[in-house]
Amino acid sequence: MPHIAKRLSRVKPSPTMAITKLSMEMKSAGRDTITLSQGEPDFDTIEDVKEAGIRAIREGKTKYTAVDGTPELKKAICAKLKRENNITATPDQILVSSGGKMVLYAALMATIDPGDEVIIPAPYWVSYPDMVQLAEGEPKFVRCPENNGFRMRPEDLEAAITPRTKMLILNSPSNPTGAASSAEDIRKLADVLMRHPHVLVMTDEIYEHLLYDGFRTASIAGVEPRLADRTITVNGMSKGYSMTGWRIGYACGPKDIIKAMSAIQSQSVSSPNTIAQVASVQALTGPQDYIQERNAIFKERRDLAVKMLNETPGLSCHRPEGAFYVFPNCAGVIGKTMPNGRRIETDEDFVLGLLEAEGVAAVHGTAFGMSPYFRISYALSTEELKEALMRIQRFCKALR
Ligand SMILES: Cc1ncc(COP(=O)(O)O)c(C=O)c1O
């Protein structure tokens, strides 16, 4: 008798985690490896946020909270959405959960029926299609070409919408490309959506603070408030505030959807971590200037990566607006032979060859729905990044 439920047959484990695991194994076996597949800032949580967490423990804030989050945190989130996103929301439109990932999952489970289509811009973050499939929906991919800065063209969105479309997922800045959309770009997508009132929008804004060169992105519900009653805005503390391990994410949306997500949460994870919620209030209401200081370092690394990748034979790299990823094109190495005699047929062959020869772990573009590309995370020390990029150059120069 099979033990595993049929719904799992459509779900793969995260390929980014698989590469990270392989490189960790190589590292523990004594190989000199550099991991470029991580999805978290190398910076620590700032001291006053840590202190707020420590104080919460000392003050005995160690019990359950309301399932959908503490009133203090929901209030701080409403203020943040008003201040930064032009979104007006009341606390009953907010759900706090255990990380952005759980928020996205609860939103899909709360809205998607079997066979509903969900439009996902490609390249996409690896978890979207699998989460949609867990909810028994059908992912529908819209290609966002490099020559449009990996952004979705409004006409491609229009063409992808059918009577069965339930939701569009947006992600700016994007994982894996770092591409971000301006208010103007988002306005054009909003215009398309205004013609299709049956389509919900879920916008994943977890990288919103990681933007360089003065680029500004926008929230679709802030750009077009008439879409607010069918938009779920997802965000969290993980990336911009360097709080990945605290596990706090949140959603803002229509009351009925938030209530349904809260019901899912009450019967699964229950309330998010109490101490992390206190620390998150501090992060949202305390000083914000360190984010820009850290961004100056991320920008320097992005520029280094783009420059060195563009100097590498067989590779070309688009300069993204944000996040901590670049998504170089590796079409020029396909068909070449590695020193070990093996031919590179795919971007996966390329990243596996690179890991084996140089101990550098990147993730193949196929995992994100676009090839031949690969993703590099530059959330590691500048010296290590430089060393990794030198090894990529050496690997590519040795191809025949
Ligand atoms: C695009 C995107 N959305 C959401 C998440 C989830 O973040 P969290 O750590 O808050 O669950 C990630 C994390 O890698 C991400 O890259």
Coordinates of C-alpha atoms and ligand atoms in Angstrom, one line a residue:
M1 CA 0.0 0.0 0.0
P2 CA 1.5 3.4 -1.0
H3 CA 2.2 5.6 2.0
I4 CA 2.5 8.9 0.3
A5 CA -0.5 11.0 -0.8
K6 CA -1.0 11.5 -4.5
R7 CA -0.8 15.3 -4.2
L8 CA 2.9 14.9 -3.4
S9 CA 3.6 13.3 -6.8
R10 CA 3.6 16.7 -8.5
V11 CA 5.9 18.4 -5.9
K12 CA 9.7 18.4 -6.1
P13 CA 12.0 19.3 -3.3
S14 CA 13.5 22.8 -3.8
P15 CA 16.4 22.5 -6.4
T16 CA 18.2 25.5 -4.8
M17 CA 18.3 23.6 -1.5
A18 CA 19.6 20.5 -3.3
I19 CA 22.6 22.4 -4.8
T20 CA 23.3 24.0 -1.4
K21 CA 23.2 20.6 0.2
L22 CA 25.6 19.1 -2.3
S23 CA 28.1 22.0 -1.8
M24 CA 27.8 21.6 2.0
E25 CA 28.6 17.9 1.6
M26 CA 31.6 18.8 -0.5
K27 CA 32.7 21.4 2.1
S28 CA 32.4 18.9 5.0
A29 CA 34.4 16.4 3.0
G30 CA 37.2 19.0 3.0
R31 CA 36.7 20.5 -0.5
D32 CA 37.3 24.2 -0.9
T33 CA 33.8 25.3 -1.9
I34 CA 32.1 28.7 -2.3
T35 CA 28.3 28.7 -2.2
L36 CA 26.6 31.1 -4.5
S37 CA 23.2 29.5 -4.0
Q38 CA 22.1 31.0 -0.7
G39 CA 18.9 33.0 -0.4
E40 CA 19.7 35.1 2.7
P41 CA 21.7 38.2 3.5
D42 CA 25.1 37.5 5.0
F43 CA 24.5 40.4 7.4
D44 CA 23.3 39.8 11.0
T45 CA 20.1 41.1 12.5
I46 CA 20.8 44.6 14.0
E47 CA 21.5 44.8 17.8
D48 CA 18.4 46.7 18.9
V49 CA 16.1 44.2 17.1
K50 CA 18.0 41.3 18.8
E51 CA 17.7 43.2 22.1
A52 CA 14.0 43.5 21.7
G53 CA 13.8 39.7 21.3
I54 CA 16.0 39.1 24.4
R55 CA 13.9 41.5 26.4
A56 CA 10.7 39.8 25.3
I57 CA 12.0 36.5 26.7
R58 CA 13.1 38.2 30.0
E59 CA 9.7 39.8 30.3
G60 CA 8.0 36.5 29.9
K61 CA 6.5 37.1 26.5
T62 CA 6.8 33.4 25.9
K63 CA 3.2 32.3 25.5
Y64 CA 1.0 31.9 22.4
T65 CA -0.3 35.1 20.7
A66 CA -3.4 35.6 18.6
V67 CA -3.3 33.2 15.6
D68 CA -3.1 36.1 13.1
G69 CA -0.4 38.0 15.0
T70 CA -0.2 40.5 17.9
P71 CA -2.2 43.7 17.7
E72 CA 1.1 45.7 18.1
L73 CA 2.7 44.0 15.1
K74 CA -0.4 44.3 13.0
K75 CA -0.5 48.0 13.8
A76 CA 3.2 48.4 12.9
I77 CA 2.5 46.6 9.6
C78 CA -0.4 48.9 8.8
A79 CA 1.7 51.9 9.4
K80 CA 4.5 50.5 7.3
L81 CA 2.1 49.8 4.4
K82 CA 0.8 53.3 4.5
R83 CA 4.3 54.9 4.8
E84 CA 6.1 52.8 2.1
N85 CA 3.4 51.3 -0.1
N86 CA 0.5 53.8 -0.3
I87 CA -1.7 51.0 1.0
T88 CA -4.4 51.8 3.6
A89 CA -5.3 48.8 5.6
T90 CA -7.0 48.0 9.0
P91 CA -5.6 45.2 11.3
D92 CA -8.3 42.8 10.2
Q93 CA -6.8 42.9 6.8
I94 CA -3.4 41.6 8.1
L95 CA -2.2 38.1 8.8
V96 CA 1.2 37.5 10.4
S97 CA 2.7 34.1 9.8
S98 CA 5.9 32.0 10.2
G99 CA 7.8 33.5 7.3
G100 CA 6.8 34.8 3.9
K101 CA 6.8 31.3 2.5
M102 CA 4.0 30.2 4.8
V103 CA 2.0 33.3 3.9
L104 CA 2.2 32.5 0.2
Y105 CA 1.2 28.9 0.9
A106 CA -1.8 29.9 3.1
A107 CA -2.9 32.4 0.4
L108 CA -2.9 29.8 -2.3
M109 CA -4.6 27.1 -0.1
A110 CA -7.3 29.7 0.7
T111 CA -8.1 30.8 -2.8
I112 CA -7.2 28.1 -5.4
D113 CA -9.6 25.3 -6.3
P114 CA -8.6 22.2 -8.4
G115 CA -8.0 23.3 -12.0
D116 CA -7.8 27.0 -11.3
E117 CA -5.0 28.6 -13.4
V118 CA -2.3 30.7 -11.7
I119 CA -0.2 32.9 -13.9
I120 CA 3.5 32.8 -12.9
P121 CA 6.0 35.1 -14.6
A122 CA 9.1 33.1 -15.7
P123 CA 11.9 33.0 -14.5
Y124 CA 10.1 32.4 -11.2
W125 CA 11.0 31.6 -7.6
V126 CA 11.2 27.8 -7.4
S127 CA 8.4 27.5 -4.8
Y128 CA 5.6 29.2 -6.7
P129 CA 4.7 26.4 -9.1
D130 CA 5.0 23.6 -6.5
M131 CA 2.8 25.5 -4.0
V132 CA 0.2 26.1 -6.8
Q133 CA 0.3 22.4 -7.5
L134 CA 0.0 21.5 -3.8
A135 CA -3.2 23.6 -3.9
E136 CA -4.2 21.5 -7.0
G137 CA -4.1 24.6 -9.3
E138 CA -2.4 24.8 -12.7
P139 CA 0.7 27.0 -13.1
K140 CA 0.6 29.0 -16.3
F141 CA 4.0 30.5 -17.1
V142 CA 4.5 33.8 -18.9
R143 CA 8.0 34.2 -20.3
C144 CA 9.6 37.5 -19.2
P145 CA 12.5 37.9 -21.7
E146 CA 15.9 39.2 -20.9
N147 CA 15.5 41.9 -23.6
N148 CA 12.7 43.3 -21.5
G149 CA 14.8 43.3 -18.4
F150 CA 13.1 40.0 -17.3
R151 CA 9.9 42.0 -16.7
M152 CA 6.5 40.8 -17.8
R153 CA 5.1 42.6 -20.9
P154 CA 1.5 43.7 -20.5
E155 CA 0.5 42.1 -23.8
D156 CA 1.9 38.7 -22.7
L157 CA -0.2 39.0 -19.5
E158 CA -3.3 39.9 -21.5
A159 CA -2.7 36.8 -23.8
A160 CA -2.3 34.5 -20.8
I161 CA -5.6 35.3 -19.1
T162 CA -8.4 32.9 -19.6
P163 CA -11.8 32.4 -18.0
R164 CA -10.1 29.9 -15.7
T165 CA -7.4 32.3 -14.5
K166 CA -7.8 32.7 -10.7
M167 CA -4.6 34.5 -9.8
L168 CA -1.6 36.4 -11.1
I169 CA 1.6 36.1 -9.0
L170 CA 4.0 39.1 -9.1
N171 CA 7.5 39.4 -7.6
S172 CA 9.4 42.6 -7.7
P173 CA 12.4 42.7 -7.1
S174 CA 12.5 39.1 -8.4
N175 CA 14.2 36.0 -7.3
P176 CA 16.0 34.7 -9.4
T177 CA 16.7 37.7 -11.7
G178 CA 16.8 40.7 -9.4
A179 CA 14.6 42.5 -11.9
A180 CA 12.3 45.1 -10.4
S181 CA 9.3 46.9 -11.9
S182 CA 8.7 50.7 -11.6
A183 CA 5.3 52.2 -10.7
E184 CA 4.9 52.8 -14.5
D185 CA 5.5 49.1 -15.4
I186 CA 3.1 48.1 -12.7
R187 CA 0.5 50.6 -13.9
K188 CA 0.5 48.9 -17.3
L189 CA -0.1 45.5 -15.7
A190 CA -2.8 47.0 -13.5
D191 CA -4.6 48.4 -16.6
V192 CA -4.7 44.8 -18.0
L193 CA -6.1 43.5 -14.7
M194 CA -8.8 46.2 -14.6
R195 CA -10.2 44.5 -17.7
H196 CA -10.3 41.1 -16.0
P197 CA -12.2 41.5 -12.8
H198 CA -12.1 37.7 -12.0
V199 CA -8.3 37.7 -11.5
L200 CA -6.8 37.9 -8.1
V201 CA -3.2 39.3 -7.6
M202 CA -0.7 38.0 -5.2
T203 CA 2.4 40.3 -5.0
D204 CA 5.5 39.0 -3.3
E205 CA 7.4 42.0 -2.1
I206 CA 9.9 40.3 0.2
Y207 CA 12.9 42.0 -1.6
E208 CA 11.4 45.5 -1.8
H209 CA 14.1 47.2 0.3
L210 CA 17.0 45.7 -1.7
L211 CA 17.1 48.2 -4.6
Y212 CA 20.1 50.1 -6.1
D213 CA 21.0 53.2 -8.0
G214 CA 17.9 55.0 -6.6
F215 CA 15.5 52.6 -8.4
R216 CA 12.0 52.6 -6.9
T217 CA 9.5 49.8 -7.2
A218 CA 5.8 50.0 -6.2
S219 CA 2.9 47.9 -4.8
I220 CA 0.2 47.2 -7.2
A221 CA -2.5 47.9 -4.6
G222 CA -0.9 51.3 -4.0
V223 CA -0.6 52.1 -7.7
E224 CA -4.2 51.1 -8.4
P225 CA -6.3 51.2 -5.2
R226 CA -9.3 49.8 -7.2
L227 CA -7.4 46.5 -7.3
A228 CA -6.9 46.4 -3.5
D229 CA -10.1 44.3 -3.0
R230 CA -8.5 41.5 -5.0
T231 CA -4.8 41.9 -4.2
I232 CA -2.9 40.0 -1.5
T233 CA 0.3 41.9 -0.7
V234 CA 2.9 39.6 0.8
N235 CA 6.0 40.8 2.6
G236 CA 8.2 39.8 5.6
M237 CA 11.1 40.5 7.7
S238 CA 13.6 38.0 6.2
K239 CA 15.5 39.8 3.5
G240 CA 15.6 43.6 3.9
Y241 CA 15.9 43.4 7.7
S242 CA 18.3 40.4 7.7
M243 CA 15.9 38.4 9.8
T244 CA 15.6 35.1 7.9
G245 CA 15.9 32.9 11.0
W246 CA 13.2 34.8 13.0
R247 CA 10.6 33.5 10.6
I248 CA 8.1 36.3 10.3
G249 CA 6.1 37.1 7.2
Y250 CA 2.8 38.9 6.6
A251 CA 0.0 39.4 4.2
C252 CA -2.4 42.3 3.6
G253 CA -5.5 41.7 1.7
P254 CA -9.3 41.6 1.5
K255 CA -10.9 40.6 4.8
D256 CA -12.5 37.4 3.6
I257 CA -9.2 36.1 2.2
I258 CA -7.3 37.1 5.3
K259 CA -9.9 35.3 7.4
A260 CA -9.7 32.2 5.3
M261 CA -5.8 32.2 5.6
S262 CA -6.1 32.7 9.3
A263 CA -8.4 29.6 9.5
I264 CA -5.7 27.6 7.7
Q265 CA -3.1 28.9 10.1
S266 CA -5.2 28.2 13.2
Q267 CA -5.5 24.5 12.2
S268 CA -1.8 24.2 11.2
V269 CA 1.1 26.3 12.4
S270 CA -1.1 28.3 14.9
S271 CA 0.4 31.6 16.1
P272 CA 3.7 32.8 14.8
N273 CA 6.7 32.9 17.2
T274 CA 5.9 35.4 20.0
I275 CA 9.5 36.6 20.5
A276 CA 10.1 37.1 16.8
Q277 CA 6.9 39.2 16.6
V278 CA 8.2 41.5 19.4
A279 CA 11.5 41.9 17.5
S280 CA 9.6 42.6 14.3
V281 CA 7.8 45.5 15.8
Q282 CA 11.2 46.9 16.7
A283 CA 12.5 46.3 13.2
L284 CA 9.5 48.0 11.6
T285 CA 9.3 51.0 14.0
G286 CA 13.0 51.5 14.8
P287 CA 15.8 53.1 12.7
Q288 CA 15.8 52.1 9.0
D289 CA 19.0 53.7 7.8
Y290 CA 21.1 50.5 8.2
I291 CA 19.2 49.0 5.3
Q292 CA 20.6 51.7 2.9
E293 CA 24.1 51.2 4.4
R294 CA 23.9 47.5 3.6
N295 CA 22.5 48.2 0.2
A296 CA 25.6 50.2 -0.7
I297 CA 27.6 47.0 -0.1
F298 CA 25.1 44.8 -2.1
K299 CA 25.3 47.3 -4.9
E300 CA 29.1 47.1 -5.0
R301 CA 28.9 43.3 -5.1
R302 CA 26.3 43.4 -7.9
D303 CA 28.5 45.7 -10.0
L304 CA 31.5 43.4 -9.4
A305 CA 29.5 40.3 -10.4
V306 CA 28.0 41.9 -13.5
K307 CA 31.5 43.3 -14.6
M308 CA 33.4 40.0 -14.1
L309 CA 30.7 37.9 -15.6
N310 CA 30.6 40.1 -18.7
E311 CA 34.4 39.7 -19.0
T312 CA 34.0 35.9 -19.0
P313 CA 34.0 34.0 -22.4
G314 CA 30.6 32.4 -23.1
L315 CA 28.7 34.4 -20.5
S316 CA 26.7 37.6 -20.5
C317 CA 25.0 39.2 -17.6
H318 CA 22.1 41.7 -17.4
R319 CA 22.4 44.3 -14.7
P320 CA 19.4 43.9 -12.3
E321 CA 17.8 46.6 -10.2
G322 CA 17.6 44.8 -6.9
A323 CA 17.5 41.7 -4.7
F324 CA 20.9 40.0 -4.2
Y325 CA 20.9 37.8 -7.4
V326 CA 22.2 38.0 -10.9
F327 CA 21.0 35.8 -13.7
P328 CA 23.7 35.4 -16.3
N329 CA 23.0 34.0 -19.7
C330 CA 25.3 31.0 -20.5
A331 CA 24.2 30.2 -24.1
G332 CA 27.9 30.7 -25.1
V333 CA 29.1 27.7 -23.2
I334 CA 26.5 25.2 -24.4
G335 CA 28.1 22.7 -26.8
K336 CA 31.6 23.3 -25.3
T337 CA 33.7 20.5 -23.7
M338 CA 35.0 20.6 -20.1
P339 CA 38.6 19.5 -19.3
N340 CA 37.2 16.2 -18.0
G341 CA 36.0 15.5 -21.6
R342 CA 32.3 15.9 -20.9
R343 CA 30.2 18.1 -23.2
I344 CA 28.0 20.9 -21.7
E345 CA 24.5 20.3 -23.1
T346 CA 22.4 22.2 -20.6
D347 CA 22.7 24.9 -17.9
E348 CA 22.5 22.1 -15.4
D349 CA 25.6 20.4 -16.9
F350 CA 27.3 23.8 -16.6
V351 CA 26.6 24.4 -12.9
L352 CA 27.4 20.8 -12.0
G353 CA 30.7 21.0 -14.0
L354 CA 31.5 24.3 -12.3
L355 CA 30.8 22.8 -8.8
E356 CA 32.9 19.7 -9.6
A357 CA 35.9 21.5 -11.2
E358 CA 36.0 24.7 -9.1
G359 CA 33.9 24.0 -6.0
V360 CA 31.6 26.9 -6.9
A361 CA 27.8 26.3 -6.3
A362 CA 25.4 28.2 -8.5
V363 CA 21.9 27.2 -9.5
H364 CA 20.9 26.3 -13.1
G365 CA 18.3 28.5 -14.8
T366 CA 16.1 25.5 -15.7
A367 CA 15.2 25.3 -12.0
F368 CA 13.6 28.8 -12.3
G369 CA 11.9 28.1 -15.7
M370 CA 14.4 29.7 -18.1
S371 CA 17.4 28.4 -19.8
P372 CA 20.3 28.5 -20.6
Y373 CA 20.9 30.7 -17.6
F374 CA 22.2 30.3 -14.0
R375 CA 21.6 32.2 -10.8
I376 CA 24.3 33.6 -8.5
S377 CA 23.5 35.0 -5.1
Y378 CA 25.9 37.7 -4.1
A379 CA 24.9 37.6 -0.4
L380 CA 28.4 36.6 0.8
S381 CA 31.6 38.5 1.6
T382 CA 33.0 40.6 -1.3
E383 CA 36.3 38.7 -1.1
E384 CA 34.6 35.3 -1.4
L385 CA 32.4 36.6 -4.2
K386 CA 35.5 37.9 -6.1
E387 CA 37.3 34.5 -5.6
A388 CA 34.2 32.7 -6.9
L389 CA 33.9 34.9 -9.9
M390 CA 37.6 34.3 -10.7
R391 CA 37.0 30.6 -10.5
I392 CA 34.0 30.9 -12.9
Q393 CA 36.3 32.8 -15.3
R394 CA 38.9 30.1 -15.1
F395 CA 36.4 27.4 -15.6
C396 CA 34.9 29.1 -18.7
K397 CA 38.4 29.9 -20.2
A398 CA 39.3 26.2 -19.9
L399 CA 36.2 25.1 -22.0
R400 CA 36.9 24.0 -25.6
Ligands
LIG1 C1 10.8 35.4 -3.8 C2 10.7 34.9 -2.4 N1 9.5 34.9 -1.7 C3 9.4 34.5 -0.4 C4 10.5 34.0 0.2 C5 10.3 33.4 1.6 O1 10.8 34.1 2.6 P1 10.7 33.7 4.1 O2 12.1 33.3 4.5 O3 10.2 34.9 4.8 O4 9.8 32.5 4.2 C6 11.7 33.9 -0.4 C7 12.9 33.3 0.3 O5 13.8 32.8 -0.3 C8 11.8 34.4 -1.7 O6 13.0 34.3 -2.4

